[in-house]
PDB file of C-alpha atoms in Angstrom:
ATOM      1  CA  UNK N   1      29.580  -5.641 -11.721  1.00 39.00           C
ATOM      2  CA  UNK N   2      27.118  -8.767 -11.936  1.00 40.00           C
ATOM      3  CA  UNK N   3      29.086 -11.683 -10.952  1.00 38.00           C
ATOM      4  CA  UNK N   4      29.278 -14.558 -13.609  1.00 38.00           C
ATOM      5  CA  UNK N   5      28.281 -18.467 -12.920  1.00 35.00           C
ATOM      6  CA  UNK N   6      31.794 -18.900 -14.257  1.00 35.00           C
ATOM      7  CA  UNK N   7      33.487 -16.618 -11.557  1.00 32.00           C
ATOM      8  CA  UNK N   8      32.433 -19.192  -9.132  1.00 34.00           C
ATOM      9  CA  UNK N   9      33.111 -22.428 -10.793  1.00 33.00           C
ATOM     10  CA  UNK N  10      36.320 -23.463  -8.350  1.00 32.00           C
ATOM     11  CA  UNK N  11      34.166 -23.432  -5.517  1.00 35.00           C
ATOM     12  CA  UNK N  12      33.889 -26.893  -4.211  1.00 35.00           C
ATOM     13  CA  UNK N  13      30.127 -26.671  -4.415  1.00 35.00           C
ATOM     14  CA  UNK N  14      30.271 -25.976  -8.188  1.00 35.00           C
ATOM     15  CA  UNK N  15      29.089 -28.964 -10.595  1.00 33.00           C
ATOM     16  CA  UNK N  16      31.606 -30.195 -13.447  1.00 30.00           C
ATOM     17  CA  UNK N  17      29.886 -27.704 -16.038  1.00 30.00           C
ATOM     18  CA  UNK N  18      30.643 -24.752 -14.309  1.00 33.00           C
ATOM     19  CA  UNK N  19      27.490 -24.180 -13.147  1.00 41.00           C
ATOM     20  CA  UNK N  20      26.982 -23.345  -9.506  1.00 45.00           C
ATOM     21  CA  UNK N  21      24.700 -25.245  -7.068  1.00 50.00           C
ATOM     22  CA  UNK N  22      23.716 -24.302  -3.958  1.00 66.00           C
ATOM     23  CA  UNK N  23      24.175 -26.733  -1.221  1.00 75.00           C
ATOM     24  CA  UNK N  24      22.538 -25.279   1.587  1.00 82.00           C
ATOM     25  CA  UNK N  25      25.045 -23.861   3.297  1.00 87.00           C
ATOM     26  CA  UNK N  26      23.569 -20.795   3.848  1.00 94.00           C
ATOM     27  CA  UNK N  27      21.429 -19.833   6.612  1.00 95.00           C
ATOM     28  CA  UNK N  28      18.715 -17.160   5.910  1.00 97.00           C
ATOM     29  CA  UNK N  29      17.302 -17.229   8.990  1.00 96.00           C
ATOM     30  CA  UNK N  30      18.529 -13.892  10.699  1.00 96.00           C
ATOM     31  CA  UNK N  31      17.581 -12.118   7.736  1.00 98.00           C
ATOM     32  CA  UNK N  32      14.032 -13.814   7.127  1.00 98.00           C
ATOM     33  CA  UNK N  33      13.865 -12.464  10.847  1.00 98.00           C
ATOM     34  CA  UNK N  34      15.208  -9.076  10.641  1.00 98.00           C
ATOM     35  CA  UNK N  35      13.524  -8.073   7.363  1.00 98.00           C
ATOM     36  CA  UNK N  36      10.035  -8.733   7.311  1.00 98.00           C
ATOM     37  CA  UNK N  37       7.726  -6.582   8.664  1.00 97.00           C
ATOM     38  CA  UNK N  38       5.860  -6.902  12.026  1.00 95.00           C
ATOM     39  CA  UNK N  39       2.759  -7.737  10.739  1.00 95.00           C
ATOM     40  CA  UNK N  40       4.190 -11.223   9.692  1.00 98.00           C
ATOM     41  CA  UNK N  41       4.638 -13.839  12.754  1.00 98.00           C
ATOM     42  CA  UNK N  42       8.002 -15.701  12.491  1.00 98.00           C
ATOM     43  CA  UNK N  43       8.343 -19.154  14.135  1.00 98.00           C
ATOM     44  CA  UNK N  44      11.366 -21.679  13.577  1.00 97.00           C
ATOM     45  CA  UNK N  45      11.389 -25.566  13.970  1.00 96.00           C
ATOM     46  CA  UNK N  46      13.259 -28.558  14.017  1.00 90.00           C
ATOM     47  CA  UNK N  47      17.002 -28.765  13.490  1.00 83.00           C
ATOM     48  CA  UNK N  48      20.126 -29.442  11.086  1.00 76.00           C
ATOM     49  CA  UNK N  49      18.931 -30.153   7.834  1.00 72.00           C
ATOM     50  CA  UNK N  50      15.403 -30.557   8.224  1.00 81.00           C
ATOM     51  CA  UNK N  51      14.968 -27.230  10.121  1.00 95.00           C
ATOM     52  CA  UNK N  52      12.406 -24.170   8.567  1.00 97.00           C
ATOM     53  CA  UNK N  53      10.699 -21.331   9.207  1.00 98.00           C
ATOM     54  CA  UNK N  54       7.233 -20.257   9.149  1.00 98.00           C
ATOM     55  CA  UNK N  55       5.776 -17.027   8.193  1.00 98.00           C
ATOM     56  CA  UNK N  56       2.126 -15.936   8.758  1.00 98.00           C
ATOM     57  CA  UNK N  57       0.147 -12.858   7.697  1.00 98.00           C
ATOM     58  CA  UNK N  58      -2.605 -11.934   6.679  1.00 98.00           C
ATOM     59  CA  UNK N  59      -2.011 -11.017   3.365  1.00 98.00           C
ATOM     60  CA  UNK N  60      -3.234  -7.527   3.401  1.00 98.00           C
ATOM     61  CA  UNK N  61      -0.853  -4.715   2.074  1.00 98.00           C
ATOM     62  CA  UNK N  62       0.329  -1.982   4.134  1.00 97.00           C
ATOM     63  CA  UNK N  63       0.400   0.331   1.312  1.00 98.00           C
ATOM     64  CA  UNK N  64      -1.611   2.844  -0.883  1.00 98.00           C
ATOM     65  CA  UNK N  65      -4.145   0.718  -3.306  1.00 98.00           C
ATOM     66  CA  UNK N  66      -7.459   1.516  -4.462  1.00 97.00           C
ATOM     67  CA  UNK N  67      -8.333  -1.864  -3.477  1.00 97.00           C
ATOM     68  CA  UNK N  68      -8.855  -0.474   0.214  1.00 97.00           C
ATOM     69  CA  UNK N  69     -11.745   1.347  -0.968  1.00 95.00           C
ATOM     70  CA  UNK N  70     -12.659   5.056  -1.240  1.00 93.00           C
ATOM     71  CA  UNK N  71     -12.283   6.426   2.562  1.00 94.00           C
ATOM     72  CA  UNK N  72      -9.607   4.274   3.549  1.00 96.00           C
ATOM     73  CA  UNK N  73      -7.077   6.840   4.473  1.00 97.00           C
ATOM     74  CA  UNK N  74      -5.073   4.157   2.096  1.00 98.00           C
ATOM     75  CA  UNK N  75      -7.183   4.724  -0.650  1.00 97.00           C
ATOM     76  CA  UNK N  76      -5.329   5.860  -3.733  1.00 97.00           C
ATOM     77  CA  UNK N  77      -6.933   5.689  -7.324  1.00 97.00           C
ATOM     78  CA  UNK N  78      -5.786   3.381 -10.129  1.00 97.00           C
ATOM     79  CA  UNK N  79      -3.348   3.908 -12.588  1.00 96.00           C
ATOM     80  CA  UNK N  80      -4.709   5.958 -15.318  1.00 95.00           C
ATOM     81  CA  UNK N  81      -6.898   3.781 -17.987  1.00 95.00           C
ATOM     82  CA  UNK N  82      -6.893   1.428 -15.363  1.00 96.00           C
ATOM     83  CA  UNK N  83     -10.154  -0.533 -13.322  1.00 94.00           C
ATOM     84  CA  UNK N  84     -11.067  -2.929 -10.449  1.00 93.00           C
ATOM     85  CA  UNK N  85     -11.462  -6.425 -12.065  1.00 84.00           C
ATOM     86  CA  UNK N  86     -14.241  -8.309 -10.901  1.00 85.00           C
ATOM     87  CA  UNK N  87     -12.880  -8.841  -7.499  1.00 83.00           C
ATOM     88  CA  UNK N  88     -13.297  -5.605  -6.327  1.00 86.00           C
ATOM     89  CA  UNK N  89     -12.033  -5.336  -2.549  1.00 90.00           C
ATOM     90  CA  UNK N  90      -9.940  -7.597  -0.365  1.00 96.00           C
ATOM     91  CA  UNK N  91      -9.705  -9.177   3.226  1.00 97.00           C
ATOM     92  CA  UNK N  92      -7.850 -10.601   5.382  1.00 98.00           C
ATOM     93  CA  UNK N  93      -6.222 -14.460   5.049  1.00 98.00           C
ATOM     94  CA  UNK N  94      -5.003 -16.610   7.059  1.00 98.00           C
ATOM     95  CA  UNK N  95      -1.663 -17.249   5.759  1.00 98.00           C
ATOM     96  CA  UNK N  96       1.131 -19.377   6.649  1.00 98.00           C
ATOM     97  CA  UNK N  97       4.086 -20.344   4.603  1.00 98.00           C
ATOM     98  CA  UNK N  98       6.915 -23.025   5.706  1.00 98.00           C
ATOM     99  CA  UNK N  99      10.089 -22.923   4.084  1.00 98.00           C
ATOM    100  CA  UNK N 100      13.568 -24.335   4.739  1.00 97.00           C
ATOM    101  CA  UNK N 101      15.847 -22.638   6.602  1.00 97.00           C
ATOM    102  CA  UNK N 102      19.111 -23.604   4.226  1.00 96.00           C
ATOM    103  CA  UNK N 103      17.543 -23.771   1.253  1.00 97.00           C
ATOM    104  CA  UNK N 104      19.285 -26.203  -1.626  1.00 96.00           C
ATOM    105  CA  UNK N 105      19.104 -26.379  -5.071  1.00 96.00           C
ATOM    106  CA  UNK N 106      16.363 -29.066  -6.398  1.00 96.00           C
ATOM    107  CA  UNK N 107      17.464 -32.138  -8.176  1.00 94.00           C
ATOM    108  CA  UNK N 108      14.456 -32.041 -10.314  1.00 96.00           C
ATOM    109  CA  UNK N 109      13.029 -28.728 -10.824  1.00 97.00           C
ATOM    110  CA  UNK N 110       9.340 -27.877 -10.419  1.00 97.00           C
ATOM    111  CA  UNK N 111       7.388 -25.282 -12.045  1.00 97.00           C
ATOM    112  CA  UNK N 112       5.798 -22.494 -10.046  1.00 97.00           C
ATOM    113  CA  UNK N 113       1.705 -22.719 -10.081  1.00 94.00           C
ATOM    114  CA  UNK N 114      -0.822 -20.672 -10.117  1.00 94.00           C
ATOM    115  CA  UNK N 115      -1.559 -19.050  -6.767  1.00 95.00           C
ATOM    116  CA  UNK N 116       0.792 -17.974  -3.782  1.00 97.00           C
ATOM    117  CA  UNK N 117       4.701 -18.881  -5.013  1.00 98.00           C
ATOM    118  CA  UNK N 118       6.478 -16.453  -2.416  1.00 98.00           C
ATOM    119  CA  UNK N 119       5.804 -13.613   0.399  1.00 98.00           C
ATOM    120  CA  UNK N 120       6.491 -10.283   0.400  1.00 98.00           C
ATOM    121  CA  UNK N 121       8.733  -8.917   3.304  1.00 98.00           C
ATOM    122  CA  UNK N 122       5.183  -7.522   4.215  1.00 98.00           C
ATOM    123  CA  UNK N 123       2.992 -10.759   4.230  1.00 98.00           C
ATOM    124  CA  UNK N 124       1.621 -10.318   0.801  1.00 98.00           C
ATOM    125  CA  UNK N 125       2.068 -13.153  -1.048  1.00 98.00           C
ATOM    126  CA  UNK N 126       3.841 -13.462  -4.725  1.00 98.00           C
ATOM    127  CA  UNK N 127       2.155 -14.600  -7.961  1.00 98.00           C
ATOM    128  CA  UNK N 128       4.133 -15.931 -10.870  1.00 98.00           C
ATOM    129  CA  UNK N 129       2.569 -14.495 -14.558  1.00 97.00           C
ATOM    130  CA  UNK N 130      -0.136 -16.710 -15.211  1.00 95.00           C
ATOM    131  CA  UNK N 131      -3.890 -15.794 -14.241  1.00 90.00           C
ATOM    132  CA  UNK N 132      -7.324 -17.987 -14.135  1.00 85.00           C
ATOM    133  CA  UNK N 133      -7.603 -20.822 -16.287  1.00 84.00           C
ATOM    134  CA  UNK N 134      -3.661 -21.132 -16.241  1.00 89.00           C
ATOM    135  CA  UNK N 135      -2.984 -18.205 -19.317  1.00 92.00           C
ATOM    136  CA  UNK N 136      -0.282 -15.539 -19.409  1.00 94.00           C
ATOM    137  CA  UNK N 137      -1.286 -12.458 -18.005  1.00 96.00           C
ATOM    138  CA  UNK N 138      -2.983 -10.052 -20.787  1.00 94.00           C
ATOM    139  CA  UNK N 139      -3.160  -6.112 -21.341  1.00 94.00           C
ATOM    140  CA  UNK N 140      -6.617  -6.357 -20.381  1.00 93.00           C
ATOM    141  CA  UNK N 141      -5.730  -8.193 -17.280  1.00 94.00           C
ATOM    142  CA  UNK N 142      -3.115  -5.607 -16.540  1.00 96.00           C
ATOM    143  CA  UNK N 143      -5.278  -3.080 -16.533  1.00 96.00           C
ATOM    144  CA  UNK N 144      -6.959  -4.545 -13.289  1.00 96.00           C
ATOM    145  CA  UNK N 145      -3.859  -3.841 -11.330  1.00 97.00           C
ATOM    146  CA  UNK N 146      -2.893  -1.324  -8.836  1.00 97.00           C
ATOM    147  CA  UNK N 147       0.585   0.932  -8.997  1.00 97.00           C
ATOM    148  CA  UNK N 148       2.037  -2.223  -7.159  1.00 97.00           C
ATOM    149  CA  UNK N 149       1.248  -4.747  -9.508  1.00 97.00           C
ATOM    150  CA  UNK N 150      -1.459  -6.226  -7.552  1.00 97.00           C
ATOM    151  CA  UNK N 151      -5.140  -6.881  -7.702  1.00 97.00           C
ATOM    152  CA  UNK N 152      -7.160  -9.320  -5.008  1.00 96.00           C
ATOM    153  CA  UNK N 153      -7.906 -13.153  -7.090  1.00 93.00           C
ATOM    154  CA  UNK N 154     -11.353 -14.349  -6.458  1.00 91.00           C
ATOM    155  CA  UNK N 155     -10.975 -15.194  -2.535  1.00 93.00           C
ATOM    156  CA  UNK N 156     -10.856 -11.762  -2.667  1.00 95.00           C
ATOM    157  CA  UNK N 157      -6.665 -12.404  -1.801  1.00 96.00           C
ATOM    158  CA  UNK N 158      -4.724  -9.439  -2.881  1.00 98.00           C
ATOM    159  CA  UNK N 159      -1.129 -10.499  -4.022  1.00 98.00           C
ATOM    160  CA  UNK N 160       1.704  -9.155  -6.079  1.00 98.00           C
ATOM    161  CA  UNK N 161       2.367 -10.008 -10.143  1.00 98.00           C
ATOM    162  CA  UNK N 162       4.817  -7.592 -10.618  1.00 98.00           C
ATOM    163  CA  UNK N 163       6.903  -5.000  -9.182  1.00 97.00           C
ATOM    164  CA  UNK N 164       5.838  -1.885  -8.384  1.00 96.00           C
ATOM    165  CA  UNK N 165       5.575   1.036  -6.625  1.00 96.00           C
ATOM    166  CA  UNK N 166       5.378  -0.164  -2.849  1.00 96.00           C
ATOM    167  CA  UNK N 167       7.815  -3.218  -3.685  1.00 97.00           C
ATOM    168  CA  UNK N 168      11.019  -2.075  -5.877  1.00 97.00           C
ATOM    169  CA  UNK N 169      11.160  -0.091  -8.856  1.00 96.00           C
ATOM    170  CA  UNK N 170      14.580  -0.629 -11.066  1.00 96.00           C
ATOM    171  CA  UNK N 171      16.123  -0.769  -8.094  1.00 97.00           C
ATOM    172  CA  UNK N 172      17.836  -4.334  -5.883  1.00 97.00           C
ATOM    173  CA  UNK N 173      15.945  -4.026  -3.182  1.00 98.00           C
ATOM    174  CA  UNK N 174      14.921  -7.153  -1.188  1.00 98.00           C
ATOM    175  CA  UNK N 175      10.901  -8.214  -2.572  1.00 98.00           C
ATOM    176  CA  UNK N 176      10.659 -10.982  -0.294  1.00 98.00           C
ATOM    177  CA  UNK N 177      11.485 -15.022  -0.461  1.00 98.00           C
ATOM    178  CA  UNK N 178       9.506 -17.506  -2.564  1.00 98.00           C
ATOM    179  CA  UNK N 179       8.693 -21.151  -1.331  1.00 98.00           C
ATOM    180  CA  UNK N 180      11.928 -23.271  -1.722  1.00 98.00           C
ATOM    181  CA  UNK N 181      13.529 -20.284   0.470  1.00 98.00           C
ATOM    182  CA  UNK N 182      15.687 -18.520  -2.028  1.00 98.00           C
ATOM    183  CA  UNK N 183      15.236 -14.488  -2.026  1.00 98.00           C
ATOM    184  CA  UNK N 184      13.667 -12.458  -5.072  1.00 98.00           C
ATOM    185  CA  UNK N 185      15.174  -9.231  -5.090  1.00 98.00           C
ATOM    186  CA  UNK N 186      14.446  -6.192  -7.643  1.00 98.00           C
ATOM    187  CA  UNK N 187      15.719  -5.502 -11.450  1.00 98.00           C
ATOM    188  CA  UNK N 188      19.594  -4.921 -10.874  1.00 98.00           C
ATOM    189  CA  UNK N 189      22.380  -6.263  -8.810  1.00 96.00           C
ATOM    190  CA  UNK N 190      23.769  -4.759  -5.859  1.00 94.00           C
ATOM    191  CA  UNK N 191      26.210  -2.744  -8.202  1.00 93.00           C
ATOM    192  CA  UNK N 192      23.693  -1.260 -10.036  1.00 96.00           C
ATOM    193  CA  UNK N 193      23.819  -3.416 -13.335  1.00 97.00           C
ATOM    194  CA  UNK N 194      21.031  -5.872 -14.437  1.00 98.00           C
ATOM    195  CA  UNK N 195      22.168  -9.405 -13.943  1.00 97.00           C
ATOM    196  CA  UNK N 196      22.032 -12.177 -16.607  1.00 97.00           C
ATOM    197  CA  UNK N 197      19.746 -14.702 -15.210  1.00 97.00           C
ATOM    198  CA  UNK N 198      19.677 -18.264 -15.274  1.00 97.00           C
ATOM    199  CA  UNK N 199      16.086 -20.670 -16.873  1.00 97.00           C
ATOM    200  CA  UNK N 200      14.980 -20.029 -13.298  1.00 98.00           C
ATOM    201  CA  UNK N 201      15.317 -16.034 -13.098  1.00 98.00           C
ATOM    202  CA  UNK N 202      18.213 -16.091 -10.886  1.00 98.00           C
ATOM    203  CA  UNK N 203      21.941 -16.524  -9.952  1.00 97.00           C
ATOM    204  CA  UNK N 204      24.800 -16.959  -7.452  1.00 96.00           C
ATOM    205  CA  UNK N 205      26.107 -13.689  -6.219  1.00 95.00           C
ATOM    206  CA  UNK N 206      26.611 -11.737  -3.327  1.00 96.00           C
ATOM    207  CA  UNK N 207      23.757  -9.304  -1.965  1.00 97.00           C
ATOM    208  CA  UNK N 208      23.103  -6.650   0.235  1.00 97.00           C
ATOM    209  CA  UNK N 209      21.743  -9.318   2.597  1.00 98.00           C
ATOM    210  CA  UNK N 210      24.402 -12.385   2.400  1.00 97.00           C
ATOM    211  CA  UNK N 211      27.623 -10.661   1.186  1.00 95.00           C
ATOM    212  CA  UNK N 212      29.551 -14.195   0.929  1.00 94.00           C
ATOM    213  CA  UNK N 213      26.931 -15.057  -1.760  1.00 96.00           C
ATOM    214  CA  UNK N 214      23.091 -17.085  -2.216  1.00 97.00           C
ATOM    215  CA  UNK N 215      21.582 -18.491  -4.884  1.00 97.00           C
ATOM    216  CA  UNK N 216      18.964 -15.837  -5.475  1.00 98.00           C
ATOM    217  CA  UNK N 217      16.049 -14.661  -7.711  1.00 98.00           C
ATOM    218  CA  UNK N 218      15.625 -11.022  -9.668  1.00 98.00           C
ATOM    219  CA  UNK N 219      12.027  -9.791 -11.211  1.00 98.00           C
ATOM    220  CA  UNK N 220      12.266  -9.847 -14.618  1.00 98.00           C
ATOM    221  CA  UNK N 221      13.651  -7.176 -16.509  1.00 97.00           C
ATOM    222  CA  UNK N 222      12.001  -7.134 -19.827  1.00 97.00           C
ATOM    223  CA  UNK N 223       9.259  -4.667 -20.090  1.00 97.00           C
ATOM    224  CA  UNK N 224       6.174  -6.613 -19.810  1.00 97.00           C
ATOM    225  CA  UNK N 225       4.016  -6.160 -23.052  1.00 96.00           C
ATOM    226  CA  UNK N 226       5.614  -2.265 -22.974  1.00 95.00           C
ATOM    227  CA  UNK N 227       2.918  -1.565 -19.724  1.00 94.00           C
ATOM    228  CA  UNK N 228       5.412  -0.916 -17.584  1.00 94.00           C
ATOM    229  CA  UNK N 229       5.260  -3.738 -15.495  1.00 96.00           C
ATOM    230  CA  UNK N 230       8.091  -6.020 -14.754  1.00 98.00           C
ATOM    231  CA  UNK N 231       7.103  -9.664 -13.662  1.00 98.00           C
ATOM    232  CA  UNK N 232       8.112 -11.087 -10.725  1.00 98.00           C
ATOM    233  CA  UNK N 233       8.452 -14.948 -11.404  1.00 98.00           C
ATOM    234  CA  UNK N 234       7.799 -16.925 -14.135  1.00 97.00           C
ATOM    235  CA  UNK N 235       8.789 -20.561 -15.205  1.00 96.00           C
ATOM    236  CA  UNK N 236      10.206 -22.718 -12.467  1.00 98.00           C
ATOM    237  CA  UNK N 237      11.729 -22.963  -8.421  1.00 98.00           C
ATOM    238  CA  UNK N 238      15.406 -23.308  -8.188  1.00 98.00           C
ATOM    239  CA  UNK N 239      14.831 -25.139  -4.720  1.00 97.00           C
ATOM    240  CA  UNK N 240      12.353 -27.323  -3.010  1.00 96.00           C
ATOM    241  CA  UNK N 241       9.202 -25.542  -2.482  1.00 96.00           C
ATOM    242  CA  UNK N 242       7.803 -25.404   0.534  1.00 97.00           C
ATOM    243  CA  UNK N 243       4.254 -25.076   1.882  1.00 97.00           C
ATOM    244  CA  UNK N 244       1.826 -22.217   1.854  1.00 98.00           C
ATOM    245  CA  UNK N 245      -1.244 -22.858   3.314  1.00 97.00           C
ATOM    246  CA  UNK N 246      -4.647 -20.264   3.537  1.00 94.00           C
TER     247      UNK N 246
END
């Protein structure tokens, strides 16, 4: 069962609406380190309330993709009716993002960007659903991506709009974390339902990862323009953001 903002309003944390705000009590560091993969570099600084983490990668997947290129032995082809855009491989990046290590929720919220909002637990980074010239992503755009959701931008910078294959698939699996430090996990909850969301795609609850409960993010679960795709992010950060740096 999805737990309800309401459930949690008698916490002492919880604002006089109700609503619940996360205060930073919660540590994600052993989980930042224990879940990503080992192709991401994990470093920790500072202390108390001004302490992070860094994460750096490279940003290539280590998945199938046809973005590899024919011979890769991680070639796979596109999705039928689908084609490379006009970035048509990938390399590596230089990648580093710096987020908090008890991530809070933001007094004033900021809206997500174009370019890299999150990671992936394996170093790809996270795209919201806007493309070039700051428009929602189109059908024909769609049709650019791989069975992951993913095609490289013009740095030739492969990252993730959607979920997919490689990432989570109707499922509550852990995607990764975006910048103000909160997780993004798949479509449903931990007990198998589909959470309602808050304005920011998320909620307080409990998760396979922090059982006492986190402020954290789900992909969307409305089937974007009936493709098949389910977006990742869109509209604003809960938290702080932090850095992310190429």
């Amino acid at each position: 069962m999805a737990l309800s903002v309401t459930f949690y309003a008698c916490k002492k944390d919880a604002m006089s609406s109700g609503s619940i705000v996360s205060n930073g009590a919660v540590s994600i560091t052993s989980i930042v380190q224990s879940k990503f993969l080992s192709a991401v570099t994990i470093s920790t600084s500072g202390s108390g309330s001004s302490s992070s983490i860094t994460l750096k990668s490279n940003g290539l997947p280590d998945h199938k993709t046809p973005y590899w290129g024919s011979g890769n032995v991680l070639y796979e082809p596109f999705p039928s009716g689908h084609a490379p855009n006009v970035n048509t491989d990938m390399t590596a990046q230089t990648y580093a993002m710096t987020i908090p290590t008890n991530p809070a929720e933001a007094s004033s919220k900021e809206a997500t960007s174009l370019g890299e909002i999150g990671m992936a637990l394996n170093g790809v980074p996270l795209f919201n659903d806007r493309e070039g010239g700051n428009v929602s992503l189109d059908a024909m755009t769609l049709t650019t991506f791989d069975y992951s959701g993913a095609h490289p931008a013009p740095r030739k910078n492969y990252h993730y709009h959607t979920t997919g294959r490689y990432t989570s698939v109707d499922d509550a699996k852990l995607i990764g974390f975006l910048r103000d430090g909160f997780p993004i996990y798949g479509r449903k909850d931990t007990t198998g339902v589909y959470p309602t969301l808050d304005a920011y795609g998320g909620h307080f609850g409990p998760t396979q990862d922090f059982q006492a409960g986190i402020y954290h993010y789900h992909s969307s679960n409305v089937n974007y323009l009936n493709t098949g795709y389910y977006i990742l992010k869109a509209g604003s950060y809960y938290g702080t953001k932090g850095t992310f740096t190429n």
